[in-house]
mmCIF file of C-alpha atoms in Angstrom:
data_model
loop_
_atom_site.group_PDB
_atom_site.id
_atom_site.type_symbol
_atom_site.label_atom_id
_atom_site.label_comp_id
_atom_site.label_asym_id
_atom_site.label_seq_id
_atom_site.Cartn_x
_atom_site.Cartn_y
_atom_site.Cartn_z
ATOM 1 C CA UNK A 1 41.560 -70.937 -8.557
ATOM 2 C CA UNK A 2 42.614 -70.866 -12.241
ATOM 3 C CA UNK A 3 40.646 -73.945 -13.236
ATOM 4 C CA UNK A 4 37.448 -72.559 -11.702
ATOM 5 C CA UNK A 5 37.993 -69.177 -13.396
ATOM 6 C CA UNK A 6 38.607 -70.922 -16.724
ATOM 7 C CA UNK A 7 35.401 -72.943 -16.447
ATOM 8 C CA UNK A 8 33.472 -69.746 -15.624
ATOM 9 C CA UNK A 9 34.864 -67.991 -18.718
ATOM 10 C CA UNK A 10 34.224 -70.945 -20.995
ATOM 11 C CA UNK A 11 30.668 -71.245 -19.716
ATOM 12 C CA UNK A 12 30.140 -67.566 -20.521
ATOM 13 C CA UNK A 13 31.626 -68.056 -24.026
ATOM 14 C CA UNK A 14 29.275 -71.010 -24.570
ATOM 15 C CA UNK A 15 26.240 -69.056 -23.415
ATOM 16 C CA UNK A 16 26.930 -65.645 -24.952
ATOM 17 C CA UNK A 17 29.506 -66.411 -27.629
ATOM 18 C CA UNK A 18 33.115 -65.335 -27.865
ATOM 19 C CA UNK A 19 33.818 -61.663 -27.094
ATOM 20 C CA UNK A 20 34.838 -59.224 -29.780
ATOM 21 C CA UNK A 21 38.083 -60.058 -31.525
ATOM 22 C CA UNK A 22 40.967 -58.617 -29.446
ATOM 23 C CA UNK A 23 42.990 -55.766 -30.891
ATOM 24 C CA UNK A 24 45.952 -58.137 -31.405
ATOM 25 C CA UNK A 25 44.062 -59.664 -34.316
ATOM 26 C CA UNK A 26 43.392 -57.925 -37.591
ATOM 27 C CA UNK A 27 41.814 -60.338 -40.013
ATOM 28 C CA UNK A 28 40.312 -57.551 -42.136
ATOM 29 C CA UNK A 29 37.000 -59.214 -42.847
ATOM 30 C CA UNK A 30 35.487 -56.808 -45.321
ATOM 31 C CA UNK A 31 31.770 -56.971 -46.011
ATOM 32 C CA UNK A 32 30.606 -60.236 -47.483
ATOM 33 C CA UNK A 33 27.977 -60.406 -50.182
ATOM 34 C CA UNK A 34 24.849 -61.908 -48.639
ATOM 35 C CA UNK A 35 23.216 -63.139 -51.846
ATOM 36 C CA UNK A 36 23.096 -66.911 -51.807
ATOM 37 C CA UNK A 37 23.498 -67.976 -55.388
ATOM 38 C CA UNK A 38 24.832 -71.343 -56.470
ATOM 39 C CA UNK A 39 27.690 -71.996 -57.074
ATOM 40 C CA UNK A 40 29.023 -68.719 -55.689
ATOM 41 C CA UNK A 41 27.643 -69.459 -52.211
ATOM 42 C CA UNK A 42 30.037 -72.392 -51.826
ATOM 43 C CA UNK A 43 32.979 -70.213 -52.822
ATOM 44 C CA UNK A 44 32.071 -67.454 -50.369
ATOM 45 C CA UNK A 45 31.325 -69.875 -47.534
ATOM 46 C CA UNK A 46 34.693 -71.506 -48.097
ATOM 47 C CA UNK A 47 36.407 -68.122 -47.715
ATOM 48 C CA UNK A 48 34.359 -67.300 -44.618
ATOM 49 C CA UNK A 49 35.361 -70.590 -42.990
ATOM 50 C CA UNK A 50 39.031 -69.955 -43.728
ATOM 51 C CA UNK A 51 38.811 -66.640 -41.869
ATOM 52 C CA UNK A 52 36.665 -67.886 -39.006
ATOM 53 C CA UNK A 53 38.405 -71.145 -38.028
ATOM 54 C CA UNK A 54 41.735 -69.683 -36.815
ATOM 55 C CA UNK A 55 39.972 -66.600 -35.434
ATOM 56 C CA UNK A 56 37.839 -68.691 -33.103
ATOM 57 C CA UNK A 57 40.749 -70.640 -31.620
ATOM 58 C CA UNK A 58 43.072 -67.661 -31.365
ATOM 59 C CA UNK A 59 40.381 -65.207 -30.279
ATOM 60 C CA UNK A 60 39.412 -67.431 -27.356
ATOM 61 C CA UNK A 61 43.040 -67.803 -26.263
ATOM 62 C CA UNK A 62 43.763 -64.067 -26.433
ATOM 63 C CA UNK A 63 40.592 -63.214 -24.510
ATOM 64 C CA UNK A 64 41.552 -65.684 -21.800
ATOM 65 C CA UNK A 65 45.005 -64.090 -21.651
ATOM 66 C CA UNK A 66 43.308 -60.711 -21.215
ATOM 67 C CA UNK A 67 41.807 -62.279 -18.071
ATOM 68 C CA UNK A 68 45.238 -63.454 -16.848
ATOM 69 C CA UNK A 69 44.717 -67.071 -17.933
ATOM 70 C CA UNK A 70 47.140 -69.097 -20.067
ATOM 71 C CA UNK A 71 49.694 -66.264 -20.070
ATOM 72 C CA UNK A 72 52.430 -68.892 -20.324
ATOM 73 C CA UNK A 73 51.188 -69.889 -23.789
ATOM 74 C CA UNK A 74 52.980 -68.097 -26.646
ATOM 75 C CA UNK A 75 50.453 -67.474 -29.456
ATOM 76 C CA UNK A 76 53.192 -66.949 -32.059
ATOM 77 C CA UNK A 77 54.729 -70.337 -31.259
ATOM 78 C CA UNK A 78 51.347 -72.007 -31.483
ATOM 79 C CA UNK A 79 49.853 -70.229 -34.506
ATOM 80 C CA UNK A 80 52.975 -68.852 -36.234
ATOM 81 C CA UNK A 81 51.922 -66.037 -38.598
ATOM 82 C CA UNK A 82 48.368 -67.309 -39.116
ATOM 83 C CA UNK A 83 47.104 -63.702 -39.049
ATOM 84 C CA UNK A 84 49.222 -62.981 -42.161
ATOM 85 C CA UNK A 85 47.804 -66.077 -43.865
ATOM 86 C CA UNK A 86 44.217 -65.044 -43.164
ATOM 87 C CA UNK A 87 44.951 -61.481 -44.251
ATOM 88 C CA UNK A 88 46.429 -62.533 -47.610
ATOM 89 C CA UNK A 89 43.434 -64.760 -48.346
ATOM 90 C CA UNK A 90 41.114 -61.919 -47.387
ATOM 91 C CA UNK A 91 43.058 -59.532 -49.632
ATOM 92 C CA UNK A 92 42.954 -62.003 -52.533
ATOM 93 C CA UNK A 93 39.203 -62.234 -52.070
ATOM 94 C CA UNK A 94 38.639 -58.485 -51.918
ATOM 95 C CA UNK A 95 41.045 -57.509 -54.716
ATOM 96 C CA UNK A 96 40.716 -60.456 -57.106
ATOM 97 C CA UNK A 97 37.906 -62.924 -56.455
ATOM 98 C CA UNK A 98 35.052 -60.697 -55.302
ATOM 99 C CA UNK A 99 35.219 -58.160 -58.203
ATOM 100 C CA UNK A 100 35.127 -61.032 -60.720
ATOM 101 C CA UNK A 101 32.226 -62.598 -58.846
ATOM 102 C CA UNK A 102 30.356 -59.276 -58.814
ATOM 103 C CA UNK A 103 30.909 -58.842 -62.546
ATOM 104 C CA UNK A 104 29.459 -62.291 -63.229
ATOM 105 C CA UNK A 105 26.462 -61.518 -61.025
ATOM 106 C CA UNK A 106 25.758 -58.132 -62.565
ATOM 107 C CA UNK A 107 25.915 -59.557 -66.104
ATOM 108 C CA UNK A 108 24.211 -62.808 -65.086
ATOM 109 C CA UNK A 109 26.958 -64.773 -66.781
ATOM 110 C CA UNK A 110 29.603 -67.314 -65.836
ATOM 111 C CA UNK A 111 32.886 -66.214 -64.277
ATOM 112 C CA UNK A 112 35.433 -65.352 -66.976
ATOM 113 C CA UNK A 113 38.776 -66.996 -66.011
ATOM 114 C CA UNK A 114 40.661 -64.315 -67.964
ATOM 115 C CA UNK A 115 39.475 -61.767 -65.383
ATOM 116 C CA UNK A 116 41.406 -63.669 -62.703
ATOM 117 C CA UNK A 117 44.698 -63.948 -64.576
ATOM 118 C CA UNK A 118 46.206 -60.606 -63.561
ATOM 119 C CA UNK A 119 45.441 -61.209 -59.883
ATOM 120 C CA UNK A 120 46.956 -64.698 -59.940
ATOM 121 C CA UNK A 121 50.080 -63.477 -61.747
ATOM 122 C CA UNK A 122 51.136 -61.952 -58.394
ATOM 123 C CA UNK A 123 50.393 -65.183 -56.492
ATOM 124 C CA UNK A 124 54.008 -65.713 -55.368
ATOM 125 C CA UNK A 125 54.393 -62.240 -53.865
ATOM 126 C CA UNK A 126 50.904 -62.267 -52.327
ATOM 127 C CA UNK A 127 51.437 -65.667 -50.700
ATOM 128 C CA UNK A 128 55.005 -65.141 -49.480
ATOM 129 C CA UNK A 129 53.898 -65.399 -45.782
ATOM 130 C CA UNK A 130 53.066 -69.028 -46.542
ATOM 131 C CA UNK A 131 56.784 -69.750 -46.718
ATOM 132 C CA UNK A 132 57.196 -68.952 -43.023
ATOM 133 C CA UNK A 133 53.967 -70.662 -41.989
ATOM 134 C CA UNK A 134 54.803 -73.929 -43.740
ATOM 135 C CA UNK A 135 58.381 -73.889 -42.441
ATOM 136 C CA UNK A 136 57.116 -73.454 -38.866
ATOM 137 C CA UNK A 137 54.075 -75.744 -39.116
ATOM 138 C CA UNK A 138 55.767 -78.796 -37.585
ATOM 139 C CA UNK A 139 57.275 -76.805 -34.706
ATOM 140 C CA UNK A 140 53.803 -75.343 -34.001
ATOM 141 C CA UNK A 141 52.401 -78.873 -33.924
ATOM 142 C CA UNK A 142 55.125 -79.980 -31.539
ATOM 143 C CA UNK A 143 54.495 -76.977 -29.274
ATOM 144 C CA UNK A 144 50.779 -77.800 -29.294
ATOM 145 C CA UNK A 145 51.487 -81.423 -28.335
ATOM 146 C CA UNK A 146 53.755 -80.335 -25.485
ATOM 147 C CA UNK A 147 51.092 -77.938 -24.163
ATOM 148 C CA UNK A 148 48.400 -80.610 -24.320
ATOM 149 C CA UNK A 149 50.718 -82.975 -22.478
ATOM 150 C CA UNK A 150 52.013 -80.622 -19.783
ATOM 151 C CA UNK A 151 49.450 -77.832 -19.356
ATOM 152 C CA UNK A 152 46.136 -78.922 -17.843
ATOM 153 C CA UNK A 153 44.527 -75.458 -18.197
ATOM 154 C CA UNK A 154 45.383 -75.359 -21.909
ATOM 155 C CA UNK A 155 44.066 -78.892 -22.354
ATOM 156 C CA UNK A 156 40.731 -77.915 -20.777
ATOM 157 C CA UNK A 157 40.436 -74.891 -23.109
ATOM 158 C CA UNK A 158 41.263 -76.853 -26.268
ATOM 159 C CA UNK A 159 38.877 -79.669 -25.309
ATOM 160 C CA UNK A 160 36.118 -77.067 -24.901
ATOM 161 C CA UNK A 161 36.995 -75.341 -28.193
ATOM 162 C CA UNK A 162 37.163 -78.567 -30.202
ATOM 163 C CA UNK A 163 33.706 -79.653 -29.031
ATOM 164 C CA UNK A 164 32.072 -76.225 -29.299
ATOM 165 C CA UNK A 165 29.686 -75.596 -32.197
ATOM 166 C CA UNK A 166 30.956 -72.037 -32.577
ATOM 167 C CA UNK A 167 34.433 -73.449 -33.280
ATOM 168 C CA UNK A 168 32.920 -75.769 -35.927
ATOM 169 C CA UNK A 169 34.024 -78.780 -33.825
ATOM 170 C CA UNK A 170 37.386 -78.538 -35.563
ATOM 171 C CA UNK A 171 40.458 -80.128 -33.995
ATOM 172 C CA UNK A 172 43.288 -77.673 -33.314
ATOM 173 C CA UNK A 173 45.761 -79.913 -35.167
ATOM 174 C CA UNK A 174 43.462 -79.922 -38.203
ATOM 175 C CA UNK A 175 43.127 -76.138 -38.073
ATOM 176 C CA UNK A 176 46.918 -75.722 -37.991
ATOM 177 C CA UNK A 177 47.261 -78.024 -41.007
ATOM 178 C CA UNK A 178 44.395 -76.461 -42.977
ATOM 179 C CA UNK A 179 46.269 -73.409 -44.420
ATOM 180 C CA UNK A 180 48.892 -75.641 -46.034
ATOM 181 C CA UNK A 181 46.202 -77.974 -47.338
ATOM 182 C CA UNK A 182 44.258 -75.040 -48.764
ATOM 183 C CA UNK A 183 47.334 -73.832 -50.638
ATOM 184 C CA UNK A 184 47.534 -77.133 -52.532
ATOM 185 C CA UNK A 185 43.862 -76.879 -53.536
ATOM 186 C CA UNK A 186 44.361 -73.785 -55.708
ATOM 187 C CA UNK A 187 45.871 -75.630 -58.703
ATOM 188 C CA UNK A 188 43.287 -78.426 -58.342
ATOM 189 C CA UNK A 189 40.479 -75.866 -58.458
ATOM 190 C CA UNK A 190 41.967 -74.133 -61.492
ATOM 191 C CA UNK A 191 42.502 -77.452 -63.297
ATOM 192 C CA UNK A 192 38.889 -78.447 -62.624
ATOM 193 C CA UNK A 193 37.748 -75.177 -64.230
ATOM 194 C CA UNK A 194 40.175 -75.803 -67.109
ATOM 195 C CA UNK A 195 38.580 -79.178 -67.886
ATOM 196 C CA UNK A 196 35.207 -77.482 -68.334
ATOM 197 C CA UNK A 197 36.533 -74.570 -70.394
ATOM 198 C CA UNK A 198 36.319 -74.553 -74.191
ATOM 199 C CA UNK A 199 37.364 -70.974 -75.017
ATOM 200 C CA UNK A 200 41.018 -70.903 -76.062
ATOM 201 C CA UNK A 201 41.755 -67.513 -74.444
ATOM 202 C CA UNK A 202 40.307 -68.684 -71.153
ATOM 203 C CA UNK A 203 42.322 -71.915 -71.380
ATOM 204 C CA UNK A 204 45.549 -69.979 -71.847
ATOM 205 C CA UNK A 205 44.701 -67.754 -68.892
ATOM 206 C CA UNK A 206 43.995 -70.783 -66.695
ATOM 207 C CA UNK A 207 47.191 -72.536 -67.768
ATOM 208 C CA UNK A 208 49.166 -69.411 -66.862
ATOM 209 C CA UNK A 209 47.469 -69.261 -63.461
ATOM 210 C CA UNK A 210 48.152 -72.947 -62.792
ATOM 211 C CA UNK A 211 51.820 -72.423 -63.695
ATOM 212 C CA UNK A 212 52.139 -69.445 -61.313
ATOM 213 C CA UNK A 213 50.484 -71.285 -58.423
ATOM 214 C CA UNK A 214 52.362 -74.565 -58.922
ATOM 215 C CA UNK A 215 55.679 -72.725 -59.210
ATOM 216 C CA UNK A 216 55.117 -71.127 -55.817
ATOM 217 C CA UNK A 217 53.953 -74.391 -54.221
ATOM 218 C CA UNK A 218 57.054 -76.142 -55.585
ATOM 219 C CA UNK A 219 59.271 -73.462 -54.042
ATOM 220 C CA UNK A 220 57.546 -73.946 -50.666
ATOM 221 C CA UNK A 221 57.933 -77.733 -50.907
ATOM 222 C CA UNK A 222 61.590 -77.317 -51.860
ATOM 223 C CA UNK A 223 62.272 -75.122 -48.833
ATOM 224 C CA UNK A 224 60.520 -77.616 -46.570
ATOM 225 C CA UNK A 225 62.526 -80.522 -47.989
ATOM 226 C CA UNK A 226 65.755 -78.599 -47.466
ATOM 227 C CA UNK A 227 64.790 -77.899 -43.868
ATOM 228 C CA UNK A 228 63.973 -81.572 -43.275
ATOM 229 C CA UNK A 229 67.294 -82.616 -44.793
ATOM 230 C CA UNK A 230 69.143 -80.092 -42.611
ATOM 231 C CA UNK A 231 67.389 -81.460 -39.523
ATOM 232 C CA UNK A 232 68.281 -85.008 -40.553
ATOM 233 C CA UNK A 233 71.912 -84.022 -41.102
ATOM 234 C CA UNK A 234 72.029 -82.230 -37.744
ATOM 235 C CA UNK A 235 70.709 -85.376 -36.043
ATOM 236 C CA UNK A 236 73.384 -87.518 -37.722
ATOM 237 C CA UNK A 237 76.078 -84.974 -36.830
ATOM 238 C CA UNK A 238 75.027 -85.279 -33.193
ATOM 239 C CA UNK A 239 75.589 -89.046 -33.418
ATOM 240 C CA UNK A 240 79.085 -88.739 -34.922
ATOM 241 C CA UNK A 241 81.853 -88.432 -32.352
ATOM 242 C CA UNK A 242 84.853 -86.163 -32.847
ATOM 243 C CA UNK A 243 86.974 -87.200 -35.814
ATOM 244 C CA UNK A 244 90.697 -87.312 -35.127
ATOM 245 C CA UNK A 245 92.011 -86.481 -38.572
ATOM 246 C CA UNK A 246 95.499 -85.797 -37.201
ATOM 247 C CA UNK A 247 97.003 -87.215 -34.041
ATOM 248 C CA UNK A 248 98.327 -84.459 -31.830
ATOM 249 C CA UNK A 249 101.995 -84.667 -30.840
ATOM 250 C CA UNK A 250 101.245 -83.035 -27.486
ATOM 251 C CA UNK A 251 98.335 -81.874 -25.327
ATOM 252 C CA UNK A 252 98.798 -78.325 -26.601
ATOM 253 C CA UNK A 253 98.543 -79.494 -30.214
ATOM 254 C CA UNK A 254 95.493 -81.631 -29.375
ATOM 255 C CA UNK A 255 93.771 -78.610 -27.837
ATOM 256 C CA UNK A 256 94.510 -76.590 -30.970
ATOM 257 C CA UNK A 257 93.158 -79.379 -33.187
ATOM 258 C CA UNK A 258 90.031 -80.000 -31.115
ATOM 259 C CA UNK A 259 87.884 -77.356 -32.803
ATOM 260 C CA UNK A 260 88.649 -78.922 -36.183
ATOM 261 C CA UNK A 261 88.014 -82.538 -35.134
ATOM 262 C CA UNK A 262 84.321 -82.328 -35.879
ATOM 263 C CA UNK A 263 82.469 -83.179 -39.059
ATOM 264 C CA UNK A 264 79.795 -80.599 -39.761
ATOM 265 C CA UNK A 265 77.419 -82.332 -42.143
ATOM 266 C CA UNK A 266 75.235 -79.231 -42.368
ATOM 267 C CA UNK A 267 78.100 -77.156 -43.831
ATOM 268 C CA UNK A 268 77.887 -76.296 -47.565
ATOM 269 C CA UNK A 269 79.250 -78.803 -50.041
ATOM 270 C CA UNK A 270 82.479 -77.996 -51.864
ATOM 271 C CA UNK A 271 82.274 -76.558 -55.394
ATOM 272 C CA UNK A 272 78.469 -76.417 -55.540
ATOM 273 C CA UNK A 273 75.900 -73.654 -55.650
ATOM 274 C CA UNK A 274 74.619 -72.302 -52.315
ATOM 275 C CA UNK A 275 71.173 -73.748 -53.112
ATOM 276 C CA UNK A 276 72.546 -77.302 -53.308
ATOM 277 C CA UNK A 277 72.146 -79.212 -50.063
ATOM 278 C CA UNK A 278 73.732 -82.407 -48.835
ATOM 279 C CA UNK A 279 71.316 -85.322 -48.539
ATOM 280 C CA UNK A 280 71.567 -88.724 -46.900
ATOM 281 C CA UNK A 281 70.899 -91.330 -49.589
ATOM 282 C CA UNK A 282 71.701 -94.546 -47.761
ATOM 283 C CA UNK A 283 72.939 -95.818 -44.417
ATOM 284 C CA UNK A 284 73.508 -99.272 -43.015
ATOM 285 C CA UNK A 285 75.831 -101.943 -41.645
ATOM 286 C CA UNK A 286 78.564 -103.451 -43.844
ATOM 287 C CA UNK A 287 81.542 -105.750 -43.447
ATOM 288 C CA UNK A 288 84.809 -104.153 -44.541
ATOM 289 C CA UNK A 289 87.879 -106.144 -45.439
ATOM 290 C CA UNK A 290 90.870 -105.167 -43.342
ATOM 291 C CA UNK A 291 94.171 -106.788 -44.230
ATOM 292 C CA UNK A 292 94.334 -110.060 -46.093
ATOM 293 C CA UNK A 293 92.154 -112.325 -43.989
ATOM 294 C CA UNK A 294 90.216 -110.216 -41.480
ATOM 295 C CA UNK A 295 86.960 -108.282 -41.832
ATOM 296 C CA UNK A 296 85.479 -105.558 -39.662
ATOM 297 C CA UNK A 297 81.838 -104.648 -38.958
ATOM 298 C CA UNK A 298 81.276 -101.014 -39.938
ATOM 299 C CA UNK A 299 78.330 -98.648 -40.303
ATOM 300 C CA UNK A 300 78.354 -96.416 -43.384
ATOM 301 C CA UNK A 301 76.568 -93.206 -44.402
ATOM 302 C CA UNK A 302 76.327 -92.369 -48.095
ATOM 303 C CA UNK A 303 75.709 -88.649 -48.656
ATOM 304 C CA UNK A 304 75.432 -86.603 -51.834
ATOM 305 C CA UNK A 305 79.137 -85.769 -51.813
ATOM 306 C CA UNK A 306 80.858 -88.101 -49.370
ATOM 307 C CA UNK A 307 80.951 -91.543 -47.759
ATOM 308 C CA UNK A 308 81.453 -91.876 -44.020
ATOM 309 C CA UNK A 309 82.800 -95.155 -42.654
ATOM 310 C CA UNK A 310 82.085 -95.426 -38.944
ATOM 311 C CA UNK A 311 81.959 -97.907 -36.129
ATOM 312 C CA UNK A 312 79.204 -97.960 -33.488
ATOM 313 C CA UNK A 313 80.258 -96.890 -30.010
ATOM 314 C CA UNK A 314 79.264 -99.493 -27.430
ATOM 315 C CA UNK A 315 76.393 -98.642 -25.076
ATOM 316 C CA UNK A 316 75.898 -95.301 -26.854
ATOM 317 C CA UNK A 317 73.719 -94.370 -29.812
ATOM 318 C CA UNK A 318 76.753 -92.831 -31.454
ATOM 319 C CA UNK A 319 79.290 -93.729 -34.097
ATOM 320 C CA UNK A 320 82.999 -92.992 -34.468
ATOM 321 C CA UNK A 321 84.557 -92.179 -37.838
ATOM 322 C CA UNK A 322 87.326 -94.729 -38.384
ATOM 323 C CA UNK A 323 88.459 -93.777 -41.881
ATOM 324 C CA UNK A 324 89.074 -90.472 -43.585
ATOM 325 C CA UNK A 325 85.776 -89.244 -45.137
ATOM 326 C CA UNK A 326 85.752 -90.187 -48.810
ATOM 327 C CA UNK A 327 84.764 -87.405 -51.207
ATOM 328 C CA UNK A 328 82.710 -89.104 -53.903
ATOM 329 C CA UNK A 329 84.200 -87.141 -56.777
ATOM 330 C CA UNK A 330 87.563 -88.735 -55.882
ATOM 331 C CA UNK A 331 86.184 -92.270 -55.553
ATOM 332 C CA UNK A 332 86.747 -94.731 -58.418
ATOM 333 C CA UNK A 333 84.566 -97.848 -58.435
ATOM 334 C CA UNK A 334 85.343 -101.104 -60.223
ATOM 335 C CA UNK A 335 83.103 -104.132 -60.481
ATOM 336 C CA UNK A 336 84.984 -107.280 -59.458
ATOM 337 C CA UNK A 337 84.279 -110.619 -61.081
ATOM 338 C CA UNK A 338 85.275 -112.503 -57.924
ATOM 339 C CA UNK A 339 83.350 -110.755 -55.138
ATOM 340 C CA UNK A 340 84.991 -112.980 -52.548
ATOM 341 C CA UNK A 341 88.276 -111.198 -53.136
ATOM 342 C CA UNK A 342 86.758 -107.673 -52.557
#
């Protein structure tokens, strides 16, 4: 019985601790300095926790899979490239933070921010794996929610992990969100140091580091916004029925036109750079004048480059394009004094 076997394994983990990290993981935890000096202790403990939190969740899952439990769970879909994230933080610690910390200890002086500048100048290349992790974070969350909803064995394991002292009583959702949150703390930490720094050379070094970190974070945020906009556009495209731009003279002509009778809102905009993406700025119901005395209820979508005039399809959550899409660069607007005549 899988449930009974799971409970036996979890009881053993509780009593004896989690087994050795499986070979699938390589978090590269180099030796930590054991001296407990304020404020360096807080810094080192923070790095330790970053390495240990995902290891505990993922280590438990992989060990259970080694015992033929939860084989249906895909670690990469649940944790994305978390091992790359932990590795880059570990590398930053070993190559940048720890040597500076050791220098301050050996000279019994404060950390010199200028010693960190060279290491932080490569922040964007070091932290490139964050781009993938942040882009996949929401899909990992959704996969986690589906597993908790549909997989009783997985739910039992996560409930045990989230209430276990060895897992720091951390919720899985919080652990998945923590890497992204930690990324945004780097500039805050550097700015806090900057406020307490008087030396001009150190200030310049810190300002350069803040600029490097914020530039990378902005690029991540930009990529995430573009992805969200693409998802929003794809959802709207799914709601828009085929657009009959030209009426076919025969069935053969209609078949030939069919592949073109679809508005792809995710396609690139005309005469713009590849980086530019279409965005939905406004949508809503309007009344459109048709003829001299009649008006029609329509539903409009205002995008970066075009205006879609549609009509809701009865009993379906879809809309049908009833007018040729209006490219905004061809639209001329005039303010009318008598709005009743518009």
